[in-house]
PDB file of C-alpha atoms and ligand atoms in Angstrom:
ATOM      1  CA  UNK A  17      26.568 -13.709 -24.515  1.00 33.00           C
ATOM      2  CA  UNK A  18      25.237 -16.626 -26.377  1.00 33.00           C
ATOM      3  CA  UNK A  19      23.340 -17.940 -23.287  1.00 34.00           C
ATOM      4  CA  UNK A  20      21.844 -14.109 -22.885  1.00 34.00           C
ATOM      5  CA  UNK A  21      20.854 -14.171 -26.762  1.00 34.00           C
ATOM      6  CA  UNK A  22      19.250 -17.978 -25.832  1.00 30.00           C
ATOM      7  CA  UNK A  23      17.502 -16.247 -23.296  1.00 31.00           C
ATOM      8  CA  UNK A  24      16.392 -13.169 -25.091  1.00 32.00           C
ATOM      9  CA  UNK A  25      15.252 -15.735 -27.108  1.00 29.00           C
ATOM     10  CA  UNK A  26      12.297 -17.288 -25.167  1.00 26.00           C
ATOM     11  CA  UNK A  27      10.896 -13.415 -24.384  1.00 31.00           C
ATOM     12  CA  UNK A  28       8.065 -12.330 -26.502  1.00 33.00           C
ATOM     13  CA  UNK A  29       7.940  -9.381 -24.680  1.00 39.00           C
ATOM     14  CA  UNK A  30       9.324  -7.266 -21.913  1.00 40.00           C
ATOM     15  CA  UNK A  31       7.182  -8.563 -19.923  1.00 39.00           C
ATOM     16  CA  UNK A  32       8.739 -12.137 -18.543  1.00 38.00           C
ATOM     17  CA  UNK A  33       7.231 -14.124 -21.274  1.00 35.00           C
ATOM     18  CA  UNK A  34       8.305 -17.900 -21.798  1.00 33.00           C
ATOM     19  CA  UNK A  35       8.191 -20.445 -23.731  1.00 33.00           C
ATOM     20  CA  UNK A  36       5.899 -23.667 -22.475  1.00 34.00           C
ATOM     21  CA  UNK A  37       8.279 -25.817 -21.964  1.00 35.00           C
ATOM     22  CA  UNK A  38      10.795 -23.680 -20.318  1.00 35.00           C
ATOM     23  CA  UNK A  39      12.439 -25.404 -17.353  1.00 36.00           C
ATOM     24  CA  UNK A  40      12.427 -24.359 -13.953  1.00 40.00           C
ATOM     25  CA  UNK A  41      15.882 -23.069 -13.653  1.00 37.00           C
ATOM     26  CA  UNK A  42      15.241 -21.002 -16.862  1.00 41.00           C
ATOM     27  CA  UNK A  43      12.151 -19.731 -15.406  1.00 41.00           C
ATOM     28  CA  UNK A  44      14.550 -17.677 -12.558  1.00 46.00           C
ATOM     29  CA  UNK A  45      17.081 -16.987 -15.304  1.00 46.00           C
ATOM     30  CA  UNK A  46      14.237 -15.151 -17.224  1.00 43.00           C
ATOM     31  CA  UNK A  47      12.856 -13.722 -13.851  1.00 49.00           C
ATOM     32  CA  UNK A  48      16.513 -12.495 -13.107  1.00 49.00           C
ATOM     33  CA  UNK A  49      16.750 -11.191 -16.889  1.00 45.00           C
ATOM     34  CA  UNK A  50      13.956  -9.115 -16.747  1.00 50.00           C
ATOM     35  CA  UNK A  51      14.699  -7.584 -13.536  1.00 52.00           C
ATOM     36  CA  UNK A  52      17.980  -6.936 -15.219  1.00 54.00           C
ATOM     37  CA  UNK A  53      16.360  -3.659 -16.909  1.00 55.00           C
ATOM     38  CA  UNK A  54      19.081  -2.570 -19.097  1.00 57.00           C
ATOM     39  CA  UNK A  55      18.448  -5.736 -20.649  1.00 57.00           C
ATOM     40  CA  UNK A  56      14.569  -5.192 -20.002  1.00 59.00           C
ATOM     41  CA  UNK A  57      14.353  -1.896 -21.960  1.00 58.00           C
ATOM     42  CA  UNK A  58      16.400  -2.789 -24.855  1.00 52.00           C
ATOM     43  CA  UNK A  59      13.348  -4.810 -26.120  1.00 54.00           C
ATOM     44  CA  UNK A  60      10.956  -3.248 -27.526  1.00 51.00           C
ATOM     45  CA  UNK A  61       7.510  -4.268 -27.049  1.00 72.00           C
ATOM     46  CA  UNK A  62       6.429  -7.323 -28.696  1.00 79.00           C
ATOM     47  CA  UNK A  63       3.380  -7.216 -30.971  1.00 83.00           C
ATOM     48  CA  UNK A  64       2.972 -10.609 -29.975  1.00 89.00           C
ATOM     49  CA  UNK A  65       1.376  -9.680 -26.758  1.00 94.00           C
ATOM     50  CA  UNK A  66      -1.131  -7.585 -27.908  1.00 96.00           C
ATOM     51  CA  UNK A  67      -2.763 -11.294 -28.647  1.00 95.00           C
ATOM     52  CA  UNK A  68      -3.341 -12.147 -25.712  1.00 96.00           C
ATOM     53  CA  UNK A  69      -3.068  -9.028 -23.581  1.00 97.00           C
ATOM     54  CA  UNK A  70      -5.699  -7.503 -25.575  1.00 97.00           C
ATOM     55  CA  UNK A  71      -4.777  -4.242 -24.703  1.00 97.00           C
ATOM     56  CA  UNK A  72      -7.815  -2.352 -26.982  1.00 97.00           C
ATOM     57  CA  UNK A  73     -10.047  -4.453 -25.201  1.00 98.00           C
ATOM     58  CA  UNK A  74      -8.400  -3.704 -21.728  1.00 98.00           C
ATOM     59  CA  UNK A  75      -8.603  -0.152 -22.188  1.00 98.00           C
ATOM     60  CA  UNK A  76     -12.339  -0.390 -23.692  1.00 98.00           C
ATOM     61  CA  UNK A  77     -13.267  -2.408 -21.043  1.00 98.00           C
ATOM     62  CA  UNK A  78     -11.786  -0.115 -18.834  1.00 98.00           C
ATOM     63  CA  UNK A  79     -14.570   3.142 -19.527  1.00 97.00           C
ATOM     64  CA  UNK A  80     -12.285   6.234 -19.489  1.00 97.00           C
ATOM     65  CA  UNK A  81     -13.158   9.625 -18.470  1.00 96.00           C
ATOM     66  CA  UNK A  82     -11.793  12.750 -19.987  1.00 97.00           C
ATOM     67  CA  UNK A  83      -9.362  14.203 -17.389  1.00 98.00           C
ATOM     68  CA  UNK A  84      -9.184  11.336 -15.280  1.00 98.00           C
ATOM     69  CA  UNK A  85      -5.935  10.521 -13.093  1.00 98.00           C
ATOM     70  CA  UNK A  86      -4.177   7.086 -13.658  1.00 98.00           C
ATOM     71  CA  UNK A  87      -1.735   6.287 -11.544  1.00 98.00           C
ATOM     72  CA  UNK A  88       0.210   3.064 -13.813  1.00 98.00           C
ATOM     73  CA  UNK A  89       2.138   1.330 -10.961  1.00 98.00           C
ATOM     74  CA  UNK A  90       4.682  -0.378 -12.342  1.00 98.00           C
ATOM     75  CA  UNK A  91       4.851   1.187 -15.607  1.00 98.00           C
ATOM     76  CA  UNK A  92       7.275  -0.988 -17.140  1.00 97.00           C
ATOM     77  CA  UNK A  93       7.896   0.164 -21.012  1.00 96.00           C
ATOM     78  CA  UNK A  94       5.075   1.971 -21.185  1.00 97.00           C
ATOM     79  CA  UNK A  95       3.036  -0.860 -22.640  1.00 97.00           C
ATOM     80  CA  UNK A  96       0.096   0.567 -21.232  1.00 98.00           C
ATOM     81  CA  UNK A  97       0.682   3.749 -20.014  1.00 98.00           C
ATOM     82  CA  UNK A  98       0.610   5.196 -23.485  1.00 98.00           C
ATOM     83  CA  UNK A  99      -2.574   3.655 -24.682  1.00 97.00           C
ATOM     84  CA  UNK A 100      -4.023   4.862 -21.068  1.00 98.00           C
ATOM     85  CA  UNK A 101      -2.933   8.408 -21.747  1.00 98.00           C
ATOM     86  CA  UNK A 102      -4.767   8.807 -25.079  1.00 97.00           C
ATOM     87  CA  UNK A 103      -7.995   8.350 -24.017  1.00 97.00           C
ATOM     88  CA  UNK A 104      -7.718  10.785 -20.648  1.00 97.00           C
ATOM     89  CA  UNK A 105      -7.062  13.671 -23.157  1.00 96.00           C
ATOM     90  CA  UNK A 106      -5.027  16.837 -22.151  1.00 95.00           C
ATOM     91  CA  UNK A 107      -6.452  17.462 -19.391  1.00 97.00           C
ATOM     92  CA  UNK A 108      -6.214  13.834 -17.952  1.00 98.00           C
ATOM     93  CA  UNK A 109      -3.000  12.660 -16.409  1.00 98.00           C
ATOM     94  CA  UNK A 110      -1.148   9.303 -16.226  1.00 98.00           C
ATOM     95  CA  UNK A 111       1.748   8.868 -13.430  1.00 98.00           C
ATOM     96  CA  UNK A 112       3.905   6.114 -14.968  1.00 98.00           C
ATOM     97  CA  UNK A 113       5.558   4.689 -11.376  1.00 98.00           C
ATOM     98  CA  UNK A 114       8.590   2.372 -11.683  1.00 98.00           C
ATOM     99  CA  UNK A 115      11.418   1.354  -8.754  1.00 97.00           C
ATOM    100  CA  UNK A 116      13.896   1.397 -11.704  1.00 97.00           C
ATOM    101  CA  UNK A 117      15.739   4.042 -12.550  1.00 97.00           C
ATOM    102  CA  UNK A 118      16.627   2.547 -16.111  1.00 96.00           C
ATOM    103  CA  UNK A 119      13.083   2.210 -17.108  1.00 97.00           C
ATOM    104  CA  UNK A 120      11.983   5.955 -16.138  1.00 98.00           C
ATOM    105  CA  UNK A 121      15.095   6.910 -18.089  1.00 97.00           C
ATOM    106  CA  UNK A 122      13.390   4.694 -21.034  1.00 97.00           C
ATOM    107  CA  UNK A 123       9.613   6.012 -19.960  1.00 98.00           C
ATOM    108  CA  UNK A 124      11.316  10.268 -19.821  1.00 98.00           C
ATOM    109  CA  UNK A 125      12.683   9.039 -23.516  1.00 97.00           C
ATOM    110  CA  UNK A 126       9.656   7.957 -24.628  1.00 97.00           C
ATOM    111  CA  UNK A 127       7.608  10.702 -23.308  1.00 98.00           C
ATOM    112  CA  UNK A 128       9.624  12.969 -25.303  1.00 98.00           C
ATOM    113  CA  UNK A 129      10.123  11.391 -28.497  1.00 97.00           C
ATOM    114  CA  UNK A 130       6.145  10.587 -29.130  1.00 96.00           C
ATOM    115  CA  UNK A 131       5.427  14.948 -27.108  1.00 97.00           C
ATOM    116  CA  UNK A 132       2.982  13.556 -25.174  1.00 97.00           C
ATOM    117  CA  UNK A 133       1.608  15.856 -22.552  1.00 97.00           C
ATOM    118  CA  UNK A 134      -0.022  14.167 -19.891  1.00 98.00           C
ATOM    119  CA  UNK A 135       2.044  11.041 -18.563  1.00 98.00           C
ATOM    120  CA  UNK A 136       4.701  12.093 -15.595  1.00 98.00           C
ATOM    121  CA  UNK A 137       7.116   9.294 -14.664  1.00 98.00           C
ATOM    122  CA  UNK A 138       7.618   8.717 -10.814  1.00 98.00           C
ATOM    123  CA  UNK A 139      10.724   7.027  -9.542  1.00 98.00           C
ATOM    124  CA  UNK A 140       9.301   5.368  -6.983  1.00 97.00           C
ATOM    125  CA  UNK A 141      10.166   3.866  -3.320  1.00 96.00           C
ATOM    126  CA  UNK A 142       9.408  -0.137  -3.854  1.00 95.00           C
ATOM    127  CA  UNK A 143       7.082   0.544  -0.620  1.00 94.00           C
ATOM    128  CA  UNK A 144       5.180   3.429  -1.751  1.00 97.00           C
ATOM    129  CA  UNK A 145       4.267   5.265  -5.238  1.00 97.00           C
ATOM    130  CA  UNK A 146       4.920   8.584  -3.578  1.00 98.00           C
ATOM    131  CA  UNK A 147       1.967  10.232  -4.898  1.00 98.00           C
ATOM    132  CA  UNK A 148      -0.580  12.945  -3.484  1.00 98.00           C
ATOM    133  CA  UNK A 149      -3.083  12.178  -0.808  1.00 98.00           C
ATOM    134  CA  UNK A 150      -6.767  12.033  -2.530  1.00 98.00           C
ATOM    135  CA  UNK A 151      -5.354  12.316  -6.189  1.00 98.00           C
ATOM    136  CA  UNK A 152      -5.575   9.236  -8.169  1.00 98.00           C
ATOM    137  CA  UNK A 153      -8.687   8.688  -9.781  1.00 98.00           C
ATOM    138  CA  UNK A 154      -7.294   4.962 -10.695  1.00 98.00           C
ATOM    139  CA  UNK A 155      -4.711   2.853  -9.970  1.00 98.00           C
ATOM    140  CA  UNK A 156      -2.970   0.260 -12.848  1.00 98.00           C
ATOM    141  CA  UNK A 157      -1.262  -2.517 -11.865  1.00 98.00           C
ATOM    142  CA  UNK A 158      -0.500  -5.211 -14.980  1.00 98.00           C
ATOM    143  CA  UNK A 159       2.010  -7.599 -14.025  1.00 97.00           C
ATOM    144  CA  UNK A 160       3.641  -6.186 -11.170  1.00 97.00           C
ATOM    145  CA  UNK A 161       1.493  -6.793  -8.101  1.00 97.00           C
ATOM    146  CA  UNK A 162       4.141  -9.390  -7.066  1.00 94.00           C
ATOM    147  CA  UNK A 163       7.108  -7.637  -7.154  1.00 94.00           C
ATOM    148  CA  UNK A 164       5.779  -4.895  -4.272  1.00 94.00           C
ATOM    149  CA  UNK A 165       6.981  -5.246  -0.858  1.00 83.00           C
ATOM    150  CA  UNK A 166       5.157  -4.680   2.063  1.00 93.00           C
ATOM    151  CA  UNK A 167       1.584  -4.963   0.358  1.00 97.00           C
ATOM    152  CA  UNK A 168      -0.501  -4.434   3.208  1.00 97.00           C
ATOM    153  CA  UNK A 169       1.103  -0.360   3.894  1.00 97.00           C
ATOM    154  CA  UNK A 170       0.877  -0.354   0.043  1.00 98.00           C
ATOM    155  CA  UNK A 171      -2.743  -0.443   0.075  1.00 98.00           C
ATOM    156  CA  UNK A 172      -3.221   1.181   2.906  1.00 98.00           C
ATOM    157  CA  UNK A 173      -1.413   4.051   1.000  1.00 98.00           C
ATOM    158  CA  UNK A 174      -3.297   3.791  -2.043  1.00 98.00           C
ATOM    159  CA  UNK A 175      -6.193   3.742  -0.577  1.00 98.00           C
ATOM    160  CA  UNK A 176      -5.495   7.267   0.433  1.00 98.00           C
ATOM    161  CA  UNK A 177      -3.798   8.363  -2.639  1.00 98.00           C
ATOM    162  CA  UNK A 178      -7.366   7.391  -4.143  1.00 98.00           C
ATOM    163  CA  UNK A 179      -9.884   9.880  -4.883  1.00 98.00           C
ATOM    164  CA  UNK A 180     -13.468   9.257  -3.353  1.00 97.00           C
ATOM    165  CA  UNK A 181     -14.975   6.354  -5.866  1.00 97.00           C
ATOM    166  CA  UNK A 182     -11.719   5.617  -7.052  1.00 98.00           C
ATOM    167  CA  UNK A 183     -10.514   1.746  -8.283  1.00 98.00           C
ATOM    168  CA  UNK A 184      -8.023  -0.050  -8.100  1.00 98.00           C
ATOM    169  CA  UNK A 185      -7.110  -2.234 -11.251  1.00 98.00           C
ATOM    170  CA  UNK A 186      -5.271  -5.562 -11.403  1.00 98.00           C
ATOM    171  CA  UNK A 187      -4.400  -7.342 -14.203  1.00 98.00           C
ATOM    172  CA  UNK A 188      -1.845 -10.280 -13.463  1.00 98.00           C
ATOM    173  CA  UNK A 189      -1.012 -13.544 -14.830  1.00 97.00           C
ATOM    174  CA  UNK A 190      -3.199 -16.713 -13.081  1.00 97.00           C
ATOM    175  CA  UNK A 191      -1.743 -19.326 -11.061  1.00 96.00           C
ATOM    176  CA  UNK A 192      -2.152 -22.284 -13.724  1.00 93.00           C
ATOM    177  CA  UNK A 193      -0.371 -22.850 -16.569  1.00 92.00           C
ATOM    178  CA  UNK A 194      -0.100 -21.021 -19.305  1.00 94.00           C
ATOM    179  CA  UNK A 195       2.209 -20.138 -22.668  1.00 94.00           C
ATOM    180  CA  UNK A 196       3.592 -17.198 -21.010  1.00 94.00           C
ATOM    181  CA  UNK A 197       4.119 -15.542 -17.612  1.00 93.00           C
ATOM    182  CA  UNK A 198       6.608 -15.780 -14.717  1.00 93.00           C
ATOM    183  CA  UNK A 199       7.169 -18.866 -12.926  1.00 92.00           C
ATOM    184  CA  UNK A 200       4.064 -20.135 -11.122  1.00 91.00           C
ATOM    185  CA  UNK A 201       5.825 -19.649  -7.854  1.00 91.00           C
ATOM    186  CA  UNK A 202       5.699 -16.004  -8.141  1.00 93.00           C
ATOM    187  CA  UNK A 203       2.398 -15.311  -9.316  1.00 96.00           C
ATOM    188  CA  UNK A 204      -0.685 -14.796  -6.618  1.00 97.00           C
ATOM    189  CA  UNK A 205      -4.069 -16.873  -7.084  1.00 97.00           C
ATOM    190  CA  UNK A 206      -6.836 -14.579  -8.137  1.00 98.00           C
ATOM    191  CA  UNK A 207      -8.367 -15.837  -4.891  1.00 98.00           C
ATOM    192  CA  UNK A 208      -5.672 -14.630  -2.672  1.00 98.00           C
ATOM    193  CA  UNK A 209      -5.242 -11.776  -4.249  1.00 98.00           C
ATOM    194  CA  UNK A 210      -9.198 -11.042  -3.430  1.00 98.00           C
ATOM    195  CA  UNK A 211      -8.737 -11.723   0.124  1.00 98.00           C
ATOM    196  CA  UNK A 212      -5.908  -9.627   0.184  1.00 98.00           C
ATOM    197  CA  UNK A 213      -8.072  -6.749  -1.013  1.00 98.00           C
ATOM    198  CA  UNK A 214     -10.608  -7.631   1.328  1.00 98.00           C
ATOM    199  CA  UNK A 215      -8.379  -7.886   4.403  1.00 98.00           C
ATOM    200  CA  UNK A 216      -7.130  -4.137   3.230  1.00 98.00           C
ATOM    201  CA  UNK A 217     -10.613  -2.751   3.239  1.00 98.00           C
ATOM    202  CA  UNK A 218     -11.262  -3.579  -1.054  1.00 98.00           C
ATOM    203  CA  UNK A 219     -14.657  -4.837  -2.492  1.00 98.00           C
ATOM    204  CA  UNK A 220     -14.618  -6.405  -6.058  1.00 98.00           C
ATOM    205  CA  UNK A 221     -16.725  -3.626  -8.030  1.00 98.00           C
ATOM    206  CA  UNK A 222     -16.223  -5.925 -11.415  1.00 98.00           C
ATOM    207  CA  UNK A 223     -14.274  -8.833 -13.029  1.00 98.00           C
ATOM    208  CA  UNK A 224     -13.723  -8.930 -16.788  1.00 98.00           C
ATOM    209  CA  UNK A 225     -12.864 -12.573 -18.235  1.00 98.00           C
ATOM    210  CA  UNK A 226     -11.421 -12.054 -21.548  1.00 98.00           C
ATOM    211  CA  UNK A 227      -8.180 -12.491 -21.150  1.00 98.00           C
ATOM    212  CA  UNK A 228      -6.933 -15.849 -21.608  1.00 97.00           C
ATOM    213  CA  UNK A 229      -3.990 -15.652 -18.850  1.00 97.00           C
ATOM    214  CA  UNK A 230      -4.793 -12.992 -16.179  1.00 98.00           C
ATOM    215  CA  UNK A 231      -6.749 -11.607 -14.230  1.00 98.00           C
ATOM    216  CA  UNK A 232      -8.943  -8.895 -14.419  1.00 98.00           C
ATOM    217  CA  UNK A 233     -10.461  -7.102 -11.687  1.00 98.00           C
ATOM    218  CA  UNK A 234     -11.864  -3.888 -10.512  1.00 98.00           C
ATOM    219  CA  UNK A 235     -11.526  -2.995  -6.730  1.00 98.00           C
ATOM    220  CA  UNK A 236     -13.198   0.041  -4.797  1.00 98.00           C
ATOM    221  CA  UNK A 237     -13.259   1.045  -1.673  1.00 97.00           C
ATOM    222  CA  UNK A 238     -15.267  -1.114   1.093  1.00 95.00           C
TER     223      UNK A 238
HETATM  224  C1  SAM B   7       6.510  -7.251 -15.392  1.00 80.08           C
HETATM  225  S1  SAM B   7       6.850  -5.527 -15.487  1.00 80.08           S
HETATM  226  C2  SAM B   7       5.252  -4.956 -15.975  1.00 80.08           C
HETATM  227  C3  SAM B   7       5.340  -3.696 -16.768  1.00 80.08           C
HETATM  228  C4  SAM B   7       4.022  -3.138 -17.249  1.00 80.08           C
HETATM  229  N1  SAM B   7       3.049  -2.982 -16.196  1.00 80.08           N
HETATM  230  C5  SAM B   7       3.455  -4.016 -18.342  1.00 80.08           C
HETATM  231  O1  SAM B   7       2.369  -4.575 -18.179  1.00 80.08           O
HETATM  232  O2  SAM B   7       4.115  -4.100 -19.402  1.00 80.08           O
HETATM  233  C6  SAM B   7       6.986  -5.046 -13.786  1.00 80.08           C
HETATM  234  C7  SAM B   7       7.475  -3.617 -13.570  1.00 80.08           C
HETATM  235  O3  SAM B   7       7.285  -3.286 -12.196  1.00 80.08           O
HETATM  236  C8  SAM B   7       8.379  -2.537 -11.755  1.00 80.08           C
HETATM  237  N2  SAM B   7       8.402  -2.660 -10.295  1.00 80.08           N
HETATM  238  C9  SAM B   7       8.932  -3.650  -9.548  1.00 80.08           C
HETATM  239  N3  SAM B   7       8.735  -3.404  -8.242  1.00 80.08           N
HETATM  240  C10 SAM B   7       8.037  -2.246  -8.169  1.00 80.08           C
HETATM  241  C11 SAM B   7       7.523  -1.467  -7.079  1.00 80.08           C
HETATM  242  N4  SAM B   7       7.674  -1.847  -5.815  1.00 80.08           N
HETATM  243  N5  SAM B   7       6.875  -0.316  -7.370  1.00 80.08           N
HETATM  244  C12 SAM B   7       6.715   0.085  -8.661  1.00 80.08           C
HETATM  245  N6  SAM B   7       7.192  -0.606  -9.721  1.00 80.08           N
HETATM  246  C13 SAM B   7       7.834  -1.754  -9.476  1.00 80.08           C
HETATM  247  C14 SAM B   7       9.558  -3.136 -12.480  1.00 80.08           C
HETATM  248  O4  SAM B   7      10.658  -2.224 -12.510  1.00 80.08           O
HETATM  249  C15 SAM B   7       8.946  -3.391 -13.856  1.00 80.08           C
HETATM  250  O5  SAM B   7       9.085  -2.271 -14.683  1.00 80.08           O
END
């Protein structure tokens, strides 16, 4: 208990934040932790990140439409899907797509307790977001590229869950070092991750470079 409350300790966030000086070993502890999501959704979501996540200037940067359809893969908390959802309106929708049972639990909670009207969580297969051919307007993905299996089908998918025009939106932590973020091991270079999008029929449409950590970039359709 003590070395969970240790561990807890070095998280800023639910999102696998640590400490500078973490070691190695304590890197996959964390890694482990917040895969553990019982433990993962007990947190709640650290103002702290909003420094450098910037999430008003994510979603500013991000141009919103009324009644657009965001597909959040990886929803996680909710950190974003609930910022995404006000500025889609009523008669936009966000699907908030997790593997985890625990944290749709946590997302169905949330949804509830705050009556919003336009997210639906998606339990979803860790190979596919199970959503409608030709219905996503945008896809989300902060933080959890990494964890998806089989990313080639995955974007082949996608790319037909997307609506003509649609984008594709990754946000992840860069391969260097920096205060916070999973282990370096796990993360993808921004310039893999390009050619990865490439090889799977993706153009860069636009690259935002205000975020201290991550990556920012807009994909469409090649
Ligand atoms: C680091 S968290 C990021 C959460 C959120 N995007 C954020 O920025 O706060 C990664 C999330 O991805 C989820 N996840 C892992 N593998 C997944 C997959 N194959 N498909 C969808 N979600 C997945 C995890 O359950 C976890 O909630």
């Amino acid at each position: 208990m003590k070395r969970l409350l240790a561990l807890l300790g070095w998280l800023t966030l639910p999102g696998l934040l640590l400490a500078q000086d973490t070691t190695k070993r304590d890197m996959h502890e964390m890694h482990k932790l917040h895969q553990d999501s019982k433990a993962y959704v007990a947190m709640p979501d650290d103002p702290k990140r909003d420094e450098y996540q910037k999430p008003h200037e994510v979603i500013t940067a991000l141009k919103l439409k009324e009644g657009e359809v965001i597909a959040d893969i990886g929803a996680g908390s909710g950190y974003f899907t609930f910022r995404l959802a006000r500025h889609i309106g009523d008669t936009g929708r966000v699907y908030a797509v997790d593997v985890s049972p625990e944290m749709i639990v946590h997302l169905n909670r949330r949804i509830r307790d705050l009556k919003v009207k336009n997210v639906v969580s998606i339990l979803a297969a860790p190979d596919d977001p199970l959503l409608a051919n030709a219905s996503v307007d945008r896809f989300f993905i902060c933080d959890t590229w990494h964890h998806i299996e089989n990313r080639d089908r995955y974007l082949g998918l996608m790319k037909k869950m997307l609506k003509p025009g649609g984008e594709v939106v990754m946000v992840d932590f860069k391969k260097a070092e920096t205060p916070v973020g999973p282990p370096p091991e796990m993360r993808i270079d921004r310039a893999d991750l390009v050619k990865e999008m490439e090889k799977n029929g993706f153009k860069v449409a636009a690259e935002h470079t205000f975020l201290p950590y991550q990556y920012f970039i807009v994909f469409k359709v090649s």
